[in-house]
XYZ file of C-alpha atoms in Angstrom:
78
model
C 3.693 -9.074 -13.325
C 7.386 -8.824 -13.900
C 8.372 -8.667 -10.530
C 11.243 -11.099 -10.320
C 14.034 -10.201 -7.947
C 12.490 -9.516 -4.673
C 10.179 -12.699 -4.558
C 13.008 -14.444 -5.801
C 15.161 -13.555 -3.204
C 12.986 -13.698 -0.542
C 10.316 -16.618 -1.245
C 11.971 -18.716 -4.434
C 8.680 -18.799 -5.448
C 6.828 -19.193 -2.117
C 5.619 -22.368 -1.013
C 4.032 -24.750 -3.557
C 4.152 -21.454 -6.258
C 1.838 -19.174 -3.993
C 4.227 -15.886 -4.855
C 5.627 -17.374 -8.163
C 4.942 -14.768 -11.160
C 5.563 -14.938 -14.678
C 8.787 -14.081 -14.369
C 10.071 -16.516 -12.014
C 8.400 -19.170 -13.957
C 10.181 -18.250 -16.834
C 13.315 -18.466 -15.219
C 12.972 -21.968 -13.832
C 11.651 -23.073 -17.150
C 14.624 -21.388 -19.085
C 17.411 -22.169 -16.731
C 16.996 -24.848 -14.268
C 14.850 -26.958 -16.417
C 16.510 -26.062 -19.893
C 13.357 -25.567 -22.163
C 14.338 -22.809 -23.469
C 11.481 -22.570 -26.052
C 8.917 -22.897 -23.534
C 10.703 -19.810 -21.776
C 10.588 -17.912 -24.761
C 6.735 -18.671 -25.422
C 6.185 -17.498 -21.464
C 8.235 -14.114 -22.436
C 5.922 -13.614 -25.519
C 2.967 -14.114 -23.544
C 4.324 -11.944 -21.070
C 5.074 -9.010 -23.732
C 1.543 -9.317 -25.323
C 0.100 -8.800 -21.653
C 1.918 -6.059 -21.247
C 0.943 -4.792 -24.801
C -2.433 -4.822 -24.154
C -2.350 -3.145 -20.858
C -0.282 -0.449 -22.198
C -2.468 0.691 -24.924
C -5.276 0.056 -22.973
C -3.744 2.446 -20.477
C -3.184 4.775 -23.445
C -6.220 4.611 -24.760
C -8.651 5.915 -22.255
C -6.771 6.852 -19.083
C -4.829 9.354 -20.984
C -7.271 10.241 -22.892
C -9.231 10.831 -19.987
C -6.757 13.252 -18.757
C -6.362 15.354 -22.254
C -10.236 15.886 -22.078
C -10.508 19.951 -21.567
C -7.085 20.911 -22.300
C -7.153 20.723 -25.796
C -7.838 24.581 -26.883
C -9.453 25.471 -30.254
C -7.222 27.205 -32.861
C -7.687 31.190 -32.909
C -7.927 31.149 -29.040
C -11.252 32.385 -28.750
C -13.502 31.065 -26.207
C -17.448 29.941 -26.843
């Protein structure tokens, strides 16, 4: 998703935006194009993506992997 320099260097965005991510996008709109608040509303998108991935991530793979290794207090088995 925020892969930007390698397809950038190599495709430019491939041909008619096949390889283009978010990133690149937000480039062309930002730089070459000069909306800059279009740009911005692509990176905030982009960040709330992310977001939600991450604490989705958080939330149950990790949790996932915590499941058995919490011990009880006193360190007695059952």
């Amino acid at each position: 998703m925020q892969l930007f320099d390698l397809v950038y260097v190599l495709t430019g965005g491939g041909p008619f935006h096949a390889s283009e991510t978010l990133a690149i996008t937000m480039y062309e709109q930002g730089f070459q194009r000069n909306q800059i608040g279009y740009a911005s509303a692509l990176s905030i998108a982009m960040f709330l993506i992310s977001l939600v991935f991450a604490l989705f991530y958080q939330r149950f793979v990790l949790n996932r992997d915590l499941q058995g290794s919490i011990t009880t207090a006193g360190g007695s088995r059952p």
